Tab-separated table of C-alpha atoms in Angstrom:
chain	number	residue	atom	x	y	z
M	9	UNK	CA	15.083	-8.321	-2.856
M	10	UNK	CA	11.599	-8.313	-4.475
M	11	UNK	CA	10.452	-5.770	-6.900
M	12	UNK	CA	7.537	-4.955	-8.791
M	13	UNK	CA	7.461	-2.837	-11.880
M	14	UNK	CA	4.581	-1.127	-13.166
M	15	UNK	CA	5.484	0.211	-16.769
M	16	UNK	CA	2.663	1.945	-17.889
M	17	UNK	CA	2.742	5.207	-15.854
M	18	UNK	CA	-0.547	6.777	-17.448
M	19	UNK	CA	-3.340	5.045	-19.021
M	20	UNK	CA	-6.919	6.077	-20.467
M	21	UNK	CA	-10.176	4.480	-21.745
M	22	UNK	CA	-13.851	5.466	-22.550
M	23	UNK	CA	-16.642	4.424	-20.499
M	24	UNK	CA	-18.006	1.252	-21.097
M	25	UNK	CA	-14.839	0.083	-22.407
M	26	UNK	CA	-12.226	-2.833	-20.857
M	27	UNK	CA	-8.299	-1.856	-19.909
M	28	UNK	CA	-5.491	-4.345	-19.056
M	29	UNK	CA	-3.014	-2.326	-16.733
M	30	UNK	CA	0.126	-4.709	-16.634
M	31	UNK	CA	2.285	-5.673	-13.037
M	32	UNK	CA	5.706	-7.568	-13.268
M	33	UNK	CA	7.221	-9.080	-10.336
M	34	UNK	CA	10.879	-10.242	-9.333
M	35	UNK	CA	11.422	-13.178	-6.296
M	36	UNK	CA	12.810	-15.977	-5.918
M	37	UNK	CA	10.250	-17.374	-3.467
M	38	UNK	CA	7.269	-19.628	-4.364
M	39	UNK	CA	4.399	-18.598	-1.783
M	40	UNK	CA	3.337	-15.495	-2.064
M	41	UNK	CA	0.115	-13.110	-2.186
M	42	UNK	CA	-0.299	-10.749	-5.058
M	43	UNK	CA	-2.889	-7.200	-4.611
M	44	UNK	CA	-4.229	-4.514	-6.405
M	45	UNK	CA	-4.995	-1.104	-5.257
M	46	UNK	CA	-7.268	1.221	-6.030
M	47	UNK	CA	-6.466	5.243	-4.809
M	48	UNK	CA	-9.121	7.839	-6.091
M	49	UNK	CA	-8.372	11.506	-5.511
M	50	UNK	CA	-9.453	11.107	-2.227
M	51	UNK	CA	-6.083	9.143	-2.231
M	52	UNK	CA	-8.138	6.128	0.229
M	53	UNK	CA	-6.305	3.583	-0.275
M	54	UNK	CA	-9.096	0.451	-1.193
M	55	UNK	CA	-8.544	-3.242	-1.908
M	56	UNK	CA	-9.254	-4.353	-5.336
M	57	UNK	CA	-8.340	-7.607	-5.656
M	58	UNK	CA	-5.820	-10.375	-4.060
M	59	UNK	CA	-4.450	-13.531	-5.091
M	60	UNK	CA	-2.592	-16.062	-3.856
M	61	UNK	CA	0.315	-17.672	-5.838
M	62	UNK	CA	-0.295	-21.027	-5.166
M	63	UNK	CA	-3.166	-21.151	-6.735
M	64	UNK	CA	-3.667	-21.584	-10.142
M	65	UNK	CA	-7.179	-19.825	-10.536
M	66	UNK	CA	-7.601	-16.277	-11.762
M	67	UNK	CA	-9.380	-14.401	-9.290
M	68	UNK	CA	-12.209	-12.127	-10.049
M	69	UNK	CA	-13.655	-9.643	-7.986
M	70	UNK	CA	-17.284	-8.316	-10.287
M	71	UNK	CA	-15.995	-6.369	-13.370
M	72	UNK	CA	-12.139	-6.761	-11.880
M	73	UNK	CA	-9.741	-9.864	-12.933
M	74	UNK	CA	-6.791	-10.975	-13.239
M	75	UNK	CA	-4.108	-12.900	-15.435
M	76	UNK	CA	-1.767	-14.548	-12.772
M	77	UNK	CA	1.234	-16.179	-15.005
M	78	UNK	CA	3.267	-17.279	-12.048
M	79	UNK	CA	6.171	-18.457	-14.642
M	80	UNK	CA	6.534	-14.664	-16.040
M	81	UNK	CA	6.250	-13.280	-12.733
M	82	UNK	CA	3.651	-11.223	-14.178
M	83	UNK	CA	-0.056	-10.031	-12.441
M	84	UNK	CA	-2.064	-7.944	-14.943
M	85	UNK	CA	-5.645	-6.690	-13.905
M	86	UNK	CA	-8.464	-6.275	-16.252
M	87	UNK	CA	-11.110	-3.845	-15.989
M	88	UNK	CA	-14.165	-4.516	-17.759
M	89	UNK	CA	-17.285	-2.190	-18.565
M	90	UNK	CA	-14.977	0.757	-17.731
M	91	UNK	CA	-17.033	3.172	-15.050
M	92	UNK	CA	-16.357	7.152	-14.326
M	93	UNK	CA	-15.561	5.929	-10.452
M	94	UNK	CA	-13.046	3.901	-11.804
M	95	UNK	CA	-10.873	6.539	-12.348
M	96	UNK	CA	-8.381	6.361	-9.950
M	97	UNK	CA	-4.304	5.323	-9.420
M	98	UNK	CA	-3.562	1.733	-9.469
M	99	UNK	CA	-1.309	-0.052	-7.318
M	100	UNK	CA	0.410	-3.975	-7.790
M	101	UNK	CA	1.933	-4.949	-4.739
M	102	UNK	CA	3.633	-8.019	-3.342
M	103	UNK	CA	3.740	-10.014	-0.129
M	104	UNK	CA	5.134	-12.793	1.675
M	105	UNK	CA	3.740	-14.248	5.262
M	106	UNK	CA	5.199	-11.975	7.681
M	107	UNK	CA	7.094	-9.358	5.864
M	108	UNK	CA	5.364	-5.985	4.512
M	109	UNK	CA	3.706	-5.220	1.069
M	110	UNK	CA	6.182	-4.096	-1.239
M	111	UNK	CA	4.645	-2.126	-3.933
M	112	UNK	CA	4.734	-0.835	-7.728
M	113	UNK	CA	5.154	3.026	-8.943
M	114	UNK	CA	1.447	2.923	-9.821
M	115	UNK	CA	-0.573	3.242	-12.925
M	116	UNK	CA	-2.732	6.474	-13.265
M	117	UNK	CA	-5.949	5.461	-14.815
M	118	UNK	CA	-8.468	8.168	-16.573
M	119	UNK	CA	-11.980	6.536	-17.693
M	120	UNK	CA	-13.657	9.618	-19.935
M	121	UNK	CA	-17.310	9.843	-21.268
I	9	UNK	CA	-17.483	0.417	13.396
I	10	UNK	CA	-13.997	-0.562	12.774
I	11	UNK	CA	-10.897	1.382	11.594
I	12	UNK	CA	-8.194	2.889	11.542
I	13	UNK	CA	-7.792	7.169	11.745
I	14	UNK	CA	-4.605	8.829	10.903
I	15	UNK	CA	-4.702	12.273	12.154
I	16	UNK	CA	-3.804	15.364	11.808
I	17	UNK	CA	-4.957	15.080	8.312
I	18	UNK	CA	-2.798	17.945	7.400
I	19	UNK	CA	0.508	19.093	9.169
I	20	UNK	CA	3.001	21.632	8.143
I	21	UNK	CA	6.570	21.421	9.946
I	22	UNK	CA	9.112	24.038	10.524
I	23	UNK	CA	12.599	24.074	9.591
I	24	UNK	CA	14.878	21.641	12.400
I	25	UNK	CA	11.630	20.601	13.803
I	26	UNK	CA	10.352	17.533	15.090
I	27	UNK	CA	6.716	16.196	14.417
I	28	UNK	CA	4.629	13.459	15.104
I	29	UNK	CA	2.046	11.753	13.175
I	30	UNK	CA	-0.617	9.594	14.863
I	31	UNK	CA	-2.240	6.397	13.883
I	32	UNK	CA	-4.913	4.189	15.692
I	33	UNK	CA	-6.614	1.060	15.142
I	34	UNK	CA	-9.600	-0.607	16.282
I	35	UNK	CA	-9.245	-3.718	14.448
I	36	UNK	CA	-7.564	-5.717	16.899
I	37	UNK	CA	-4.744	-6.083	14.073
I	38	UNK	CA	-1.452	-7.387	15.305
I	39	UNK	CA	0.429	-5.249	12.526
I	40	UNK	CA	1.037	-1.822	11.465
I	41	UNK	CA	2.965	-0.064	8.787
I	42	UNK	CA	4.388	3.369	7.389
I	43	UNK	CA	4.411	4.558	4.135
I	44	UNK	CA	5.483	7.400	2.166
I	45	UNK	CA	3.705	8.385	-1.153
I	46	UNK	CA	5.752	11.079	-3.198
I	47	UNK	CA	4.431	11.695	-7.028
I	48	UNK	CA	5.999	9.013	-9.099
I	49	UNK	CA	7.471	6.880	-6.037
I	50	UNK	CA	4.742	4.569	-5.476
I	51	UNK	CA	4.255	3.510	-1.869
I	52	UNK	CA	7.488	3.495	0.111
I	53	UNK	CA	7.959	1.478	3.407
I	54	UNK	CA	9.421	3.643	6.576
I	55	UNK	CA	8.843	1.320	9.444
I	56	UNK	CA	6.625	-1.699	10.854
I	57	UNK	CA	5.686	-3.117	13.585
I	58	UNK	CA	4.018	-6.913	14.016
I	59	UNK	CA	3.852	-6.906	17.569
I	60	UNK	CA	4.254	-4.635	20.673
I	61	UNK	CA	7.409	-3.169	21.506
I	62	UNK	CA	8.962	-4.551	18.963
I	63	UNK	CA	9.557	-2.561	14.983
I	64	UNK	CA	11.508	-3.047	11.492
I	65	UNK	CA	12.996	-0.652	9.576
I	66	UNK	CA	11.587	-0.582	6.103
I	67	UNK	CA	13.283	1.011	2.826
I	68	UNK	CA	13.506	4.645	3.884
I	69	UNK	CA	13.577	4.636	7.626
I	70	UNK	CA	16.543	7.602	8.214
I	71	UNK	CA	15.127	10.578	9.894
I	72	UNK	CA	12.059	8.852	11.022
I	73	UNK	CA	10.993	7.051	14.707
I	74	UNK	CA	8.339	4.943	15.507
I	75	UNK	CA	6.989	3.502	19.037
I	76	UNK	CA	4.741	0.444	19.713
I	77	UNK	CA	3.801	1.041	23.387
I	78	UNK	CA	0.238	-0.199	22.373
I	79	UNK	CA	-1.253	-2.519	19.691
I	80	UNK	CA	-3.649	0.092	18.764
I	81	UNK	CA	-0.980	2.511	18.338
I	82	UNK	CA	2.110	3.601	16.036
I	83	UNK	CA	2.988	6.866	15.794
I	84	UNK	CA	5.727	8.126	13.710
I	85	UNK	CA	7.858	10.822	14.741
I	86	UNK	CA	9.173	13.130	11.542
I	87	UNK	CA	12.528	14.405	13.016
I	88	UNK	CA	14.466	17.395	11.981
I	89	UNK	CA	17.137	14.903	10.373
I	90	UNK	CA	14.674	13.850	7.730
I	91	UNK	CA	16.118	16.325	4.817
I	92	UNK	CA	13.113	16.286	2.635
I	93	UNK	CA	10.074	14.987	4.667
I	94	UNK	CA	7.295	16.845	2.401
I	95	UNK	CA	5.046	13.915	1.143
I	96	UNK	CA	1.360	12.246	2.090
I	97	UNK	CA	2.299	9.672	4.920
I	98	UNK	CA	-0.217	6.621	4.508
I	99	UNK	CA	-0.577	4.078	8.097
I	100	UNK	CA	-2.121	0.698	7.403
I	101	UNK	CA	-2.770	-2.331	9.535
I	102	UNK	CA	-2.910	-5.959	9.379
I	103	UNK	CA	-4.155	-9.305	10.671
I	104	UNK	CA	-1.067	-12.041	10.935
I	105	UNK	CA	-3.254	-14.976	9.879
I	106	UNK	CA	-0.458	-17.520	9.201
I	107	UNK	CA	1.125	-17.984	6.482
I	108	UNK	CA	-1.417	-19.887	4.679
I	109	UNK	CA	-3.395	-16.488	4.570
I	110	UNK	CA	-2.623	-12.908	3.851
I	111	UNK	CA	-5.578	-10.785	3.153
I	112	UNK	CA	-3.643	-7.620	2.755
I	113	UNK	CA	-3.645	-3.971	4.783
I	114	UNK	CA	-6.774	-1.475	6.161
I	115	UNK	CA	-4.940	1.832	5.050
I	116	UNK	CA	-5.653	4.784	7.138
I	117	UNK	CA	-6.649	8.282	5.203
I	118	UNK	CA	-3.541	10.152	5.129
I	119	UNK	CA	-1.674	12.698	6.314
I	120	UNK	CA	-0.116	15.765	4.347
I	121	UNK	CA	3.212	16.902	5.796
I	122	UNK	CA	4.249	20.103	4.296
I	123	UNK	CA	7.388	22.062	5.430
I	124	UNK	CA	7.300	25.741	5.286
């Protein structure tokens, strides 16, 4: 079964600032589709950012990007220019055509002034 | 404009009773999910659904019931067997592109189940 692990359960940085919250994955399969969350404290859950693992390319969504290393199962996303809205839980989550997402524990990010 | 509402947005549940939680869509998505959120647990899968009359149990699916008598609509039914069903219930929906494409779920707001 596939599992993600997210081991940093809290986090922090100062505005302005970039944070690398790290995602490891377990599968066996070689196409799949990679995601990060975003919940505020209005717990709405919104789409950060998506990849897909065949292909090589980082993607990058403005200030948000990733480091796909498909051969360490591992999906960290980088937060540059660190904003106040930013704060928020973040969730890695996993997904093959026509099963559900299967996702982490979740990262609890705090961006102070 | 396009969504998907959970409602009641908060719900508290008696002792041996039975509740139901709705969740529309007006996406024209072909698939719908359940999740549980407890602190610490991350998103946990009860059920899904990819096309009518027709669902999957996820992860965590004892003491819960779903129906797809609509594509616009799963509701899941909290029954009294579920021994700890306090938690914020998330709904979320989804296009079935093919497998060359998964752009990932439209999550509903939430609902708060509380038993008192």
């Amino acid at each position: 079964a596939q599992t993600v692990t997210q081991s940093q359960p809290e986090m922090s940085v100062q505005e302005a600032e970039t944070v690398t919250l790290s995602c490891t994955y377990d599968t066996s399969e070689n196409n799949y589709y990679l995601f990060w969350y975003k919940q505020p404290p209005s717990r709405q859950m919104i789409l950060v950012i998506r990849q897909e693992a065949y292909k090589q390319q980082n993607a990058t969504e403005n200030r948000f990007s990733v480091n796909f290393q498909k051969a360490a199962k591992s999906f960290s996303l980088k937060i540059s220019d660190s904003q106040l809205g930013d704060t928020a839980m973040y969730f890695c989550a996993f997904k093959q055509a026509g099963t559900a997402l299967i996702f982490g524990k979740g990262t609890t990010l705090s961006v102070s002034s | 404009d396009g969504g998907i509402t959970q409602s009641p947005k908060y719900l508290f549940r008696k002792e041996g009773q039975n509740v139901t939680l709705s969740c529309e869509q007006n996406l024209n998505h072909d698939a719908m999910y359940w999740y549980r959120q407890d602190p610490g647990q991350g998103l946990r899968l009860i059920y899904y659904s990819q096309i009518v009359n027709d669902f999957q149990k996820g992860d965590i699916a004892e003491g819960y019931s779903v129906s797809r008598e609509k594509k616009e609509s799963f509701p899941l039914t909290v029954t009294s067997a579920q021994k700890n069903p306090t938690a914020f219930y998330l709904c979320a929906s989804s296009t079935l592109a093919g497998h060359s494409r998964e752009y990932g779920y439209t999550f509903g707001s939430g609902t708060r189940l509380t038993v008192v």
